[in-house]
Coordinates of C-alpha atoms in Angstrom, one line a residue:
Chain A
X54 CA 157.9 74.8 6.1
X55 CA 160.7 77.3 6.3
X56 CA 161.8 75.4 9.4
X57 CA 163.1 72.9 6.9
X58 CA 165.6 75.5 5.5
X59 CA 166.4 76.8 9.0
X60 CA 166.9 73.6 10.9
X61 CA 168.3 71.2 8.4
X62 CA 172.0 71.3 7.6
X63 CA 172.3 68.4 5.2
X64 CA 169.9 67.2 2.5
X65 CA 170.1 63.6 1.3
X66 CA 168.5 63.2 -2.1
X67 CA 167.2 60.1 -3.8
X68 CA 167.8 61.0 -7.4
X69 CA 165.1 59.4 -9.6
X70 CA 161.8 61.2 -9.1
X71 CA 163.5 64.0 -7.1
X72 CA 166.3 65.3 -9.3
X73 CA 165.4 63.7 -12.6
X74 CA 162.7 61.6 -14.1
X75 CA 164.2 59.0 -16.5
X76 CA 166.5 61.0 -18.6
X77 CA 165.0 64.5 -17.9
X78 CA 165.9 66.9 -15.3
X79 CA 163.0 68.1 -13.2
X80 CA 162.1 71.9 -13.6
X81 CA 163.9 74.3 -11.3
X82 CA 166.3 71.7 -9.8
X83 CA 169.6 73.4 -10.8
X84 CA 168.5 76.7 -9.2
X85 CA 167.2 75.0 -6.1
X86 CA 170.5 73.2 -5.6
X87 CA 172.4 76.4 -6.1
X88 CA 170.3 78.1 -3.5
X89 CA 170.8 75.3 -1.0
X90 CA 174.6 75.5 -1.6
X91 CA 174.6 79.3 -1.2
X92 CA 172.9 78.8 2.2
X93 CA 175.8 76.5 3.2
X94 CA 173.8 73.3 3.2
X95 CA 175.5 70.0 2.6
X96 CA 174.1 68.0 -0.3
X97 CA 174.3 64.3 -0.7
X98 CA 173.0 62.4 -3.7
X99 CA 172.5 58.7 -2.9
X100 CA 172.3 55.8 -5.3
X101 CA 172.4 52.1 -4.7
X102 CA 174.0 51.7 -8.2
X103 CA 177.5 50.1 -7.5
X104 CA 178.6 49.8 -11.1
X105 CA 180.1 53.3 -11.2
X106 CA 182.3 55.0 -8.7
X107 CA 181.4 58.5 -7.4
X108 CA 183.7 60.0 -10.1
X109 CA 181.9 57.9 -12.7
X110 CA 178.5 59.0 -11.5
X111 CA 179.5 62.7 -11.9
X112 CA 179.2 62.2 -15.6
X113 CA 175.5 61.3 -15.4
X114 CA 174.9 64.6 -13.5
X115 CA 177.1 66.6 -15.9
X116 CA 175.2 65.0 -18.9
X117 CA 172.0 66.4 -17.4
X118 CA 173.5 69.8 -17.0
X119 CA 174.1 69.6 -13.2
X120 CA 177.3 70.5 -11.6
X121 CA 178.0 68.1 -8.8
X122 CA 181.2 67.2 -7.0
X123 CA 182.2 63.5 -6.5
X124 CA 182.2 64.1 -2.7
X125 CA 178.5 65.0 -2.9
X126 CA 177.6 61.6 -4.4
X127 CA 177.1 58.6 -2.1
X128 CA 177.0 55.5 -4.3
X129 CA 176.9 52.0 -2.8
X130 CA 180.3 51.4 -4.4
X131 CA 181.7 54.2 -2.3
X132 CA 179.7 52.9 0.8
X133 CA 181.5 49.5 0.5
X134 CA 184.9 51.2 0.6
X135 CA 183.9 53.6 3.4
X136 CA 182.6 50.6 5.4
X137 CA 185.9 48.8 5.1
X138 CA 187.6 52.0 6.2
X139 CA 185.2 52.4 9.1
X140 CA 185.9 48.9 10.5
X141 CA 189.7 49.4 10.0
X142 CA 190.0 46.6 7.5
X143 CA 193.6 45.4 7.5
X144 CA 195.3 46.9 4.4
X145 CA 197.6 43.9 4.2
X146 CA 194.6 41.8 3.4
X147 CA 192.8 41.7 0.1
X148 CA 189.2 42.2 -1.1
X149 CA 187.6 39.9 -3.5
X150 CA 185.1 41.8 -5.7
X151 CA 182.0 40.3 -7.2
X152 CA 180.9 43.4 -9.1
X153 CA 181.9 46.0 -11.6
X154 CA 184.5 48.7 -12.0
X155 CA 182.8 51.2 -9.6
X156 CA 183.7 49.1 -6.6
X157 CA 187.2 48.6 -7.8
X158 CA 187.7 52.4 -8.3
X159 CA 186.4 53.2 -4.8
X160 CA 188.6 50.5 -3.2
X161 CA 191.6 52.0 -5.1
X162 CA 190.9 55.5 -3.8
X163 CA 190.9 54.2 -0.2
X164 CA 194.0 52.2 -0.7
X165 CA 192.6 48.7 -0.5
X166 CA 194.1 45.8 -2.6
X167 CA 191.5 43.8 -4.5
X168 CA 191.2 40.9 -6.9
X169 CA 188.2 39.5 -8.9
X170 CA 185.8 41.9 -10.5
X171 CA 185.6 42.3 -14.3
X172 CA 189.0 40.5 -14.7
X173 CA 187.3 37.2 -13.6
X174 CA 184.4 37.7 -16.0
X175 CA 185.6 35.2 -18.6
X176 CA 187.1 32.6 -16.3
X177 CA 185.6 29.1 -16.3
X178 CA 186.1 26.2 -13.9
X179 CA 188.1 23.3 -15.2
X180 CA 187.1 20.1 -13.6
X181 CA 189.2 17.0 -13.4
X182 CA 189.2 14.2 -10.8
X183 CA 190.4 15.6 -7.5
X184 CA 190.6 19.2 -8.7
X185 CA 190.4 21.9 -6.0
X186 CA 190.1 25.6 -7.1
X187 CA 192.9 27.5 -5.4
X188 CA 191.9 30.7 -3.6
X189 CA 194.0 33.3 -1.8
X190 CA 193.9 32.9 2.0
X191 CA 194.8 36.6 2.3
X192 CA 191.3 37.6 1.1
X193 CA 189.7 39.1 4.2
X194 CA 186.6 40.6 2.7
X195 CA 184.2 39.8 -0.2
X196 CA 182.4 42.8 -1.6
X197 CA 179.3 42.0 -3.7
X198 CA 177.4 44.3 -6.0
X199 CA 175.6 44.2 -9.3
X200 CA 177.6 42.2 -11.8
X201 CA 176.4 41.6 -15.4
X202 CA 179.3 39.2 -15.9
X203 CA 178.5 37.0 -12.9
X204 CA 179.7 33.4 -13.4
X205 CA 180.3 30.2 -11.5
X206 CA 184.1 30.9 -11.2
X207 CA 183.4 34.1 -9.2
X208 CA 180.7 32.4 -7.1
X209 CA 182.9 29.6 -6.2
X210 CA 185.9 31.8 -5.5
X211 CA 183.9 34.1 -3.3
X212 CA 182.2 31.1 -1.6
X213 CA 185.7 29.6 -0.7
X214 CA 186.8 32.9 0.8
X215 CA 183.6 33.3 2.8
X216 CA 183.5 29.7 4.0
X217 CA 187.2 29.0 4.5
X218 CA 189.1 32.2 5.3
X219 CA 188.7 32.8 9.0
X220 CA 186.9 36.1 9.8
X221 CA 186.3 37.0 6.1
X222 CA 183.9 39.9 5.9
X223 CA 180.8 39.6 3.6
X224 CA 179.8 43.1 2.4
X225 CA 176.8 43.7 0.1
X226 CA 176.4 47.1 -1.7
X227 CA 172.6 46.5 -1.7
X228 CA 169.9 43.9 -1.9
X229 CA 167.8 45.6 -4.7
X230 CA 165.8 43.0 -6.5
X231 CA 165.8 45.0 -9.7
X232 CA 167.9 47.7 -11.3
X233 CA 167.6 49.9 -14.4
X234 CA 170.2 48.8 -16.9
X235 CA 167.9 50.3 -19.5
X236 CA 164.6 52.2 -19.0
X237 CA 162.7 49.6 -21.1
X238 CA 162.3 46.9 -18.4
X239 CA 163.3 45.9 -14.9
X240 CA 166.6 44.0 -14.7
X241 CA 167.7 41.5 -12.1
X242 CA 169.6 43.6 -9.5
X243 CA 172.4 43.4 -7.0
X244 CA 170.1 41.3 -4.8
X245 CA 170.6 38.5 -7.2
X246 CA 174.4 38.3 -6.9
X247 CA 174.1 38.7 -3.1
X248 CA 171.4 36.1 -3.0
X249 CA 173.7 33.6 -4.8
X250 CA 176.4 34.0 -2.2
X251 CA 174.0 33.9 0.7
X252 CA 172.8 30.6 -0.7
X253 CA 176.3 29.1 -0.9
X254 CA 177.9 30.6 2.2
X255 CA 174.8 30.4 4.4
X256 CA 175.9 33.7 5.8
X257 CA 174.1 37.1 6.0
X258 CA 176.0 40.0 4.5
X259 CA 176.5 43.5 6.0
X260 CA 174.5 45.8 3.7
X261 CA 176.1 49.2 3.2
X262 CA 173.7 50.9 0.7
X263 CA 170.0 51.8 1.3
X264 CA 168.1 50.9 3.4
X265 CA 171.0 50.0 5.8
X266 CA 171.9 52.4 8.5
X267 CA 175.6 52.4 7.8
X268 CA 175.3 55.2 5.2
X269 CA 173.4 57.5 7.4
X270 CA 175.9 57.0 10.3
X271 CA 178.8 57.6 7.9
X272 CA 177.2 60.8 6.6
X273 CA 176.4 62.1 10.1
X274 CA 179.9 61.3 11.3
X275 CA 181.5 63.0 8.3
X276 CA 179.7 66.3 8.8
X277 CA 179.4 66.1 12.6
X278 CA 175.6 66.4 12.5
X279 CA 172.8 65.0 14.6
X280 CA 170.3 62.8 12.8
X281 CA 167.5 65.4 12.9
X282 CA 169.7 68.0 11.2
X283 CA 169.7 65.7 8.1
X284 CA 166.7 65.6 5.8
X285 CA 166.0 62.6 3.6
X286 CA 164.2 63.8 0.4
X287 CA 162.6 61.1 -1.7
X288 CA 159.6 60.3 -3.9
X289 CA 158.7 56.9 -2.3
X290 CA 157.0 56.4 1.0
X291 CA 157.9 52.7 1.6
X292 CA 161.5 53.1 0.7
X293 CA 162.9 56.7 0.9
X294 CA 160.7 58.1 3.6
X295 CA 160.6 54.9 5.7
X296 CA 164.4 54.7 5.5
X297 CA 164.7 58.3 6.7
X298 CA 162.2 57.8 9.5
X299 CA 163.9 54.6 10.7
X300 CA 167.2 56.4 10.7
X301 CA 165.9 59.3 12.8
X302 CA 166.2 61.8 10.0
X303 CA 163.8 64.7 9.1
X304 CA 161.9 63.5 6.0
X305 CA 160.4 65.3 3.0
X306 CA 158.3 63.6 0.3
X307 CA 158.3 65.2 -3.1
X308 CA 155.3 64.5 -5.5
X309 CA 157.5 64.8 -8.6
X310 CA 158.0 61.0 -8.7
X311 CA 155.9 57.9 -8.2
X312 CA 153.8 59.0 -5.1
X313 CA 150.5 60.9 -5.6
X314 CA 149.1 63.2 -3.0
X315 CA 145.9 61.0 -2.6
X316 CA 148.2 58.1 -1.7
X317 CA 150.0 60.1 0.9
X318 CA 146.8 61.5 2.5
X319 CA 144.7 58.3 2.3
X320 CA 143.8 56.6 5.6
X321 CA 145.6 53.4 4.5
X322 CA 148.9 55.2 4.4
X323 CA 150.9 54.7 7.6
X324 CA 154.1 56.4 6.6
X325 CA 154.0 60.1 7.3
X326 CA 156.9 62.4 6.2
X327 CA 157.6 65.5 8.3
X328 CA 156.7 67.6 5.2
X329 CA 155.8 67.2 1.6
X330 CA 155.9 69.4 -1.5
X331 CA 155.1 69.2 -5.2
X332 CA 158.7 69.3 -6.2
X333 CA 162.0 70.1 -4.6
X334 CA 161.9 73.4 -6.5
X335 CA 159.2 74.5 -4.1
X336 CA 162.0 75.3 -1.7
X337 CA 162.8 78.3 -4.0
X338 CA 159.4 79.9 -3.2
X339 CA 159.7 79.1 0.5
X340 CA 163.0 80.9 0.6
X341 CA 161.6 83.9 -1.3
X342 CA 158.6 84.1 1.0
X343 CA 160.9 83.9 4.1
X344 CA 163.0 86.7 2.7
X345 CA 160.0 88.9 2.2
X346 CA 158.6 88.2 5.6
X347 CA 162.0 88.9 7.3
Chain B
X15 CA 165.7 -5.1 15.0
X16 CA 164.1 -7.7 12.8
X17 CA 161.0 -5.6 13.0
X18 CA 162.7 -3.3 10.5
X19 CA 162.7 -6.1 8.0
X20 CA 159.2 -7.2 8.8
X21 CA 157.4 -3.9 9.1
X22 CA 159.1 -1.8 6.4
X23 CA 158.2 -2.1 2.8
X24 CA 160.3 0.6 1.3
X25 CA 163.8 1.7 2.1
X26 CA 165.0 5.2 1.1
X27 CA 168.7 5.5 1.0
X28 CA 170.9 8.5 1.2
X29 CA 173.9 7.2 -0.8
X30 CA 177.1 8.8 0.4
X31 CA 178.1 7.2 3.7
X32 CA 175.4 4.5 3.3
X33 CA 176.0 2.8 -0.1
X34 CA 179.5 4.3 -0.9
X35 CA 182.1 6.4 0.7
X36 CA 183.7 8.8 -1.8
X37 CA 184.5 6.5 -4.8
X38 CA 184.4 3.2 -2.8
X39 CA 181.4 0.9 -2.3
X40 CA 180.9 -0.1 1.4
X41 CA 181.5 -3.8 2.2
X42 CA 178.5 -6.1 1.9
X43 CA 176.2 -3.6 0.2
X44 CA 175.5 -5.5 -3.1
X45 CA 174.5 -8.6 -1.1
X46 CA 172.3 -6.5 1.3
X47 CA 170.5 -4.8 -1.6
X48 CA 170.0 -8.2 -3.3
X49 CA 168.5 -9.7 -0.1
X50 CA 166.1 -6.7 0.4
X51 CA 165.0 -7.0 -3.2
X52 CA 164.5 -10.8 -2.8
X53 CA 162.2 -10.0 0.2
X54 CA 160.1 -7.8 -2.1
X55 CA 161.2 -4.5 -0.6
X56 CA 161.1 -1.3 -2.7
X57 CA 164.4 0.5 -2.8
X58 CA 164.8 4.2 -3.5
X59 CA 168.2 5.9 -3.8
X60 CA 167.9 9.6 -3.3
X61 CA 170.2 12.4 -4.4
X62 CA 169.8 16.1 -4.5
X63 CA 172.2 16.2 -7.5
X64 CA 170.1 17.6 -10.4
X65 CA 172.8 17.6 -13.0
X66 CA 172.1 14.1 -14.1
X67 CA 168.8 12.4 -14.9
X68 CA 167.9 9.1 -13.2
X69 CA 169.2 7.3 -16.3
X70 CA 172.4 9.3 -16.1
X71 CA 172.8 8.4 -12.4
X72 CA 172.5 4.7 -13.2
X73 CA 176.0 4.9 -14.7
X74 CA 177.5 6.0 -11.3
X75 CA 176.0 2.9 -9.7
X76 CA 177.1 0.6 -12.5
X77 CA 180.6 2.0 -12.3
X78 CA 180.7 0.9 -8.7
X79 CA 179.5 -2.5 -9.6
X80 CA 175.9 -2.0 -8.4
X81 CA 172.9 -3.0 -10.5
X82 CA 170.2 -0.4 -10.1
X83 CA 167.2 0.5 -12.2
X84 CA 166.5 4.1 -13.2
X85 CA 163.1 3.9 -11.4
X86 CA 164.9 3.1 -8.1
X87 CA 166.7 6.4 -8.3
X88 CA 165.1 9.6 -7.0
X89 CA 167.2 12.5 -8.1
X90 CA 166.1 16.1 -7.6
X91 CA 166.0 16.5 -11.4
X92 CA 163.3 13.7 -11.5
X93 CA 161.6 15.3 -8.5
X94 CA 161.2 18.6 -10.4
X95 CA 159.5 16.8 -13.4
X96 CA 157.4 14.7 -11.0
X97 CA 156.3 17.9 -9.2
X98 CA 155.1 19.5 -12.4
X99 CA 153.2 16.3 -13.2
X100 CA 151.7 16.2 -9.7
X101 CA 150.3 19.8 -10.0
X102 CA 149.0 19.1 -13.5
X103 CA 151.2 21.7 -15.1
X104 CA 149.7 22.7 -18.4
X105 CA 151.7 20.9 -21.2
X106 CA 150.9 23.7 -23.6
X107 CA 153.0 25.9 -21.4
X108 CA 156.8 25.9 -21.3
X109 CA 159.4 25.4 -18.6
X110 CA 162.5 27.7 -18.4
X111 CA 165.4 25.7 -17.0
X112 CA 168.3 27.2 -15.0
X113 CA 170.3 24.1 -14.6
X114 CA 171.9 21.2 -16.5
X115 CA 171.0 18.3 -18.8
X116 CA 169.5 16.2 -16.0
X117 CA 166.5 18.4 -15.5
X118 CA 166.0 18.7 -19.3
X119 CA 166.1 14.9 -19.7
X120 CA 163.5 14.3 -16.9
X121 CA 161.2 17.0 -18.4
X122 CA 161.5 15.3 -21.8
X123 CA 160.5 12.0 -20.2
X124 CA 157.3 13.5 -18.7
X125 CA 156.5 15.3 -22.0
X126 CA 157.1 18.9 -20.8
X127 CA 158.4 21.5 -23.3
X128 CA 161.4 23.4 -22.0
X129 CA 163.8 26.2 -23.0
X130 CA 167.0 27.6 -21.4
X131 CA 169.4 25.1 -19.7
X132 CA 172.9 24.5 -21.2
X133 CA 171.8 26.1 -24.5
X134 CA 171.7 29.5 -22.9
X135 CA 175.2 29.0 -21.3
X136 CA 177.1 31.2 -23.7
X137 CA 174.4 34.0 -24.2
X138 CA 175.2 37.5 -23.1
X139 CA 173.0 40.5 -22.8
X140 CA 173.4 43.3 -25.3
X141 CA 172.6 46.6 -23.9
X142 CA 171.6 49.6 -26.0
X143 CA 169.4 52.6 -25.0
X144 CA 165.8 51.4 -24.5
X145 CA 166.7 47.7 -24.9
X146 CA 164.3 45.2 -23.4
X147 CA 165.2 41.5 -23.3
X148 CA 162.3 39.6 -24.9
X149 CA 161.0 36.6 -23.0
X150 CA 158.4 34.0 -23.8
X151 CA 155.0 34.7 -22.1
X152 CA 154.2 31.0 -22.5
X153 CA 156.8 30.1 -19.8
X154 CA 154.6 28.9 -16.9
X155 CA 157.4 27.5 -14.7
X156 CA 161.0 28.2 -13.9
X157 CA 163.0 25.1 -12.6
X158 CA 166.3 25.9 -10.9
X159 CA 169.0 23.5 -10.0
X160 CA 172.8 23.5 -9.9
X161 CA 174.2 25.2 -13.0
X162 CA 178.0 25.5 -13.6
X163 CA 177.2 27.8 -16.5
X164 CA 175.1 30.3 -14.7
X165 CA 175.2 33.7 -16.3
X166 CA 173.3 37.0 -16.2
X167 CA 171.3 36.2 -19.3
X168 CA 169.7 33.2 -17.6
X169 CA 169.2 35.1 -14.4
X170 CA 167.4 37.9 -16.2
X171 CA 165.4 35.6 -18.4
X172 CA 164.2 33.6 -15.4
X173 CA 163.5 36.8 -13.4
X174 CA 161.3 38.2 -16.2
X175 CA 159.3 34.9 -16.3
X176 CA 158.9 34.9 -12.5
X177 CA 158.0 38.6 -12.2
X178 CA 156.0 39.1 -15.3
X179 CA 154.3 35.9 -16.4
X180 CA 151.1 35.6 -14.3
X181 CA 151.1 32.4 -12.2
X182 CA 154.6 31.3 -13.2
X183 CA 155.8 28.5 -10.9
X184 CA 159.2 28.8 -9.2
X185 CA 160.5 25.2 -8.6
X186 CA 163.9 24.6 -6.9
X187 CA 165.5 21.2 -7.0
X188 CA 167.3 21.8 -3.7
X189 CA 168.8 24.6 -1.6
X190 CA 172.1 22.8 -0.8
X191 CA 174.8 25.4 0.0
X192 CA 177.5 23.1 -1.3
X193 CA 177.9 20.2 -3.7
X194 CA 180.7 17.8 -4.6
X195 CA 181.8 18.5 -8.1
X196 CA 185.1 17.0 -7.1
X197 CA 186.0 15.3 -3.8
X198 CA 188.8 17.8 -3.3
X199 CA 186.8 20.7 -2.0
X200 CA 183.2 21.9 -1.4
X201 CA 181.7 23.7 -4.3
X202 CA 179.0 26.3 -4.3
X203 CA 175.8 24.3 -4.7
X204 CA 172.2 24.6 -6.1
X205 CA 171.4 26.9 -3.2
X206 CA 173.5 29.5 -5.0
X207 CA 171.5 29.6 -8.2
X208 CA 168.2 29.5 -6.3
X209 CA 169.4 32.2 -4.0
X210 CA 170.2 34.5 -7.0
X211 CA 166.6 34.1 -8.3
X212 CA 165.1 34.6 -4.8
X213 CA 167.0 37.8 -4.6
X214 CA 165.8 39.2 -7.9
X215 CA 162.2 37.8 -7.9
X216 CA 161.6 38.3 -4.1
X217 CA 159.7 35.0 -4.3
X218 CA 160.2 31.8 -2.3
X219 CA 160.5 28.6 -4.5
X220 CA 158.8 25.3 -4.0
X221 CA 161.7 22.9 -3.1
X222 CA 161.2 19.4 -4.4
X223 CA 164.5 17.7 -3.3
X224 CA 165.6 16.9 0.3
X225 CA 164.5 18.1 2.9
X226 CA 161.2 19.1 1.4
X227 CA 158.2 16.8 1.9
X228 CA 157.2 16.5 -1.7
X229 CA 159.6 13.6 -2.4
X230 CA 158.3 11.6 0.5
X231 CA 154.7 12.1 -0.5
X232 CA 155.4 11.3 -4.1
X233 CA 157.2 8.0 -3.1
X234 CA 154.4 7.1 -0.6
X235 CA 151.7 7.7 -3.3
X236 CA 153.6 5.8 -6.0
X237 CA 153.8 2.6 -3.8
X238 CA 150.6 3.1 -1.9
X239 CA 152.3 3.0 1.4
X240 CA 151.8 4.7 4.8
X241 CA 154.7 6.8 6.0
X242 CA 155.7 4.4 8.8
X243 CA 156.1 1.6 6.2
X244 CA 158.9 3.6 4.7
X245 CA 162.4 3.7 6.3
X246 CA 164.8 6.5 5.7
X247 CA 168.4 5.2 6.0
X248 CA 171.2 7.8 6.3
X249 CA 174.5 8.6 8.0
X250 CA 173.7 12.1 9.2
X251 CA 171.5 12.9 12.2
X252 CA 170.7 16.6 11.4
X253 CA 169.8 16.0 7.7
X254 CA 168.8 12.4 6.8
X255 CA 167.4 11.3 10.2
X256 CA 165.7 14.6 10.9
X257 CA 164.2 14.6 7.4
X258 CA 162.8 11.1 7.9
X259 CA 161.4 11.9 11.4
X260 CA 159.8 15.2 10.2
X261 CA 158.2 13.2 7.4
X262 CA 156.8 10.6 9.7
X263 CA 159.0 7.8 8.4
X264 CA 160.8 5.0 10.3
X265 CA 164.4 6.0 10.6
X266 CA 167.7 4.1 10.7
X267 CA 171.1 5.6 11.2
X268 CA 174.1 3.8 9.9
X269 CA 177.6 4.5 11.4
X270 CA 179.4 3.9 8.1
X271 CA 179.5 7.6 7.3
X272 CA 180.1 10.8 9.2
X273 CA 178.2 10.1 12.5
X274 CA 180.0 8.2 15.4
X275 CA 178.2 6.2 18.0
X276 CA 179.4 8.6 20.8
X277 CA 177.7 11.5 19.0
X278 CA 174.5 9.5 18.6
X279 CA 174.5 8.5 22.3
X280 CA 175.7 11.8 23.8
X281 CA 173.3 13.7 26.0
X282 CA 173.6 16.7 23.7
X283 CA 172.1 14.8 20.8
X284 CA 168.4 15.4 20.4
X285 CA 167.8 13.5 17.2
X286 CA 167.0 9.9 17.9
X287 CA 166.5 7.4 15.0
X288 CA 164.3 4.4 15.5
X289 CA 167.3 2.2 15.2
X290 CA 171.0 2.3 14.3
X291 CA 173.6 -0.1 13.0
X292 CA 177.3 -0.1 12.1
X293 CA 176.5 -0.5 8.4
X294 CA 173.5 -1.3 6.2
X295 CA 175.2 -4.7 5.7
X296 CA 174.2 -5.6 9.3
X297 CA 170.8 -6.4 7.9
X298 CA 172.3 -9.5 6.4
X299 CA 173.1 -10.9 9.9
X300 CA 169.7 -9.8 11.2
X301 CA 168.0 -11.8 8.4
X302 CA 170.2 -14.9 9.1
X303 CA 169.5 -14.7 12.8
X304 CA 165.8 -14.4 12.2
X305 CA 165.9 -17.4 9.8
X306 CA 167.7 -19.5 12.5
X307 CA 165.3 -18.5 15.2
X308 CA 162.3 -19.3 13.0

């Protein structure tokens, strides 16, 4: 198990069930993260939530008593901007946003011009005989994420860009069916807004959040690491661990979330992480034991 | 060619390019329809437009100077209500509508109770900590069609019904990518609203409009006809004619719409109708010739 601490240079964390459960921090997490940082490990906290920017997401961590830098957070809003940068998207072109402020803030930080977003939330179409909605031919990419103010104006505007602007990119932050606007129920997620535009454009988007590979490649490139030097830590076999394995990462399941040890060890389970532990905080004991042994 | 008049008992017409082009009736159409009716042929005018009921659609025909009965129109709004009737949908249950007044009117005519629709067009979600949107557990079907007032409230309400109400049906009027709100451009169609709910529910809908088979079966059952006694008349090879052939109908291409004779006869074309003619009005001449010969 100490191989995990020796061989891995970067830990990618799914947050819910690993770092916190609902609104509560999991025991021993701040100390574990401090220890990993003191060992020089890179930490990346991933979230498919695109409504906040990385800077916006820092507040959630701070509110739970965790000190995290914006650069350690990999939100799908950031992933969208990083993708446009990675494909050298022409900065003279514009991005049309179906989504919230998080995407806009990340586009701003990378210097991309954008329209749409919350500003189009109250717009309605006005129909009269022969009316055509104007759209900007300079829009070269449509970025779609969760948008609680989705409306027909935005759908039509984005559809026109996707169907009529030659070469217009179609970027989806994620395809999640549901999201957690509140903890009380599941809410229709980003997959809903993306699905609407798939239906009208008859195009498949490039997905930049989990479980697409773009994020992993982007992180590996950023730190100059091989895939097996990166460990995906998550609490779900069929999403987190499968995602890590498909991406060639080292994988670690923690039992502090939704998966029980019986499920992991049952003959029906076909997804096997490289290691598993009761909670990420177990790394503290592993480190201590390694120190004693040495 | 006169076999068409002898052997076919029911003609299904795609309207645009067959009956009218844009806002103009095609020459000779009223006389042709009168002749077919005088021969005792059943006429069915199909449209994937779900925003109007059959009664509402009659006005479009009347406005062009055509006399058509509501029962001769097969709109996808009617198809949705006919489908619920065909599967004996429990009338003690409710239907949640993502769509416009056409669907509501057809559900009313069949005696189904419904909620949603235009009445939910201005609703917004109110988020507070721990908030759960209430939804009616008595909703047993969600019917989705084109909806220019689509919003997150409706998407979430329909998603809750589809994900949480056991056995809740998911009925789509059509999957059309685009529709013609105005003639000046293509507008995001019913496929957009359906796509949004596919994305959030991770379910596939039952489609009742073209090109699904339900409509053909429903028409054949209604008139007690075999499939080859029904002729699909359309102006598009890859939609109308393919739809008719897949459904086992007799097919007739008219050249009064988008398809040119060169395209039909080119070696690249793989979709061959049973017959073709310059316009539906050619049937008048065929009838005259048959009368002279006899």
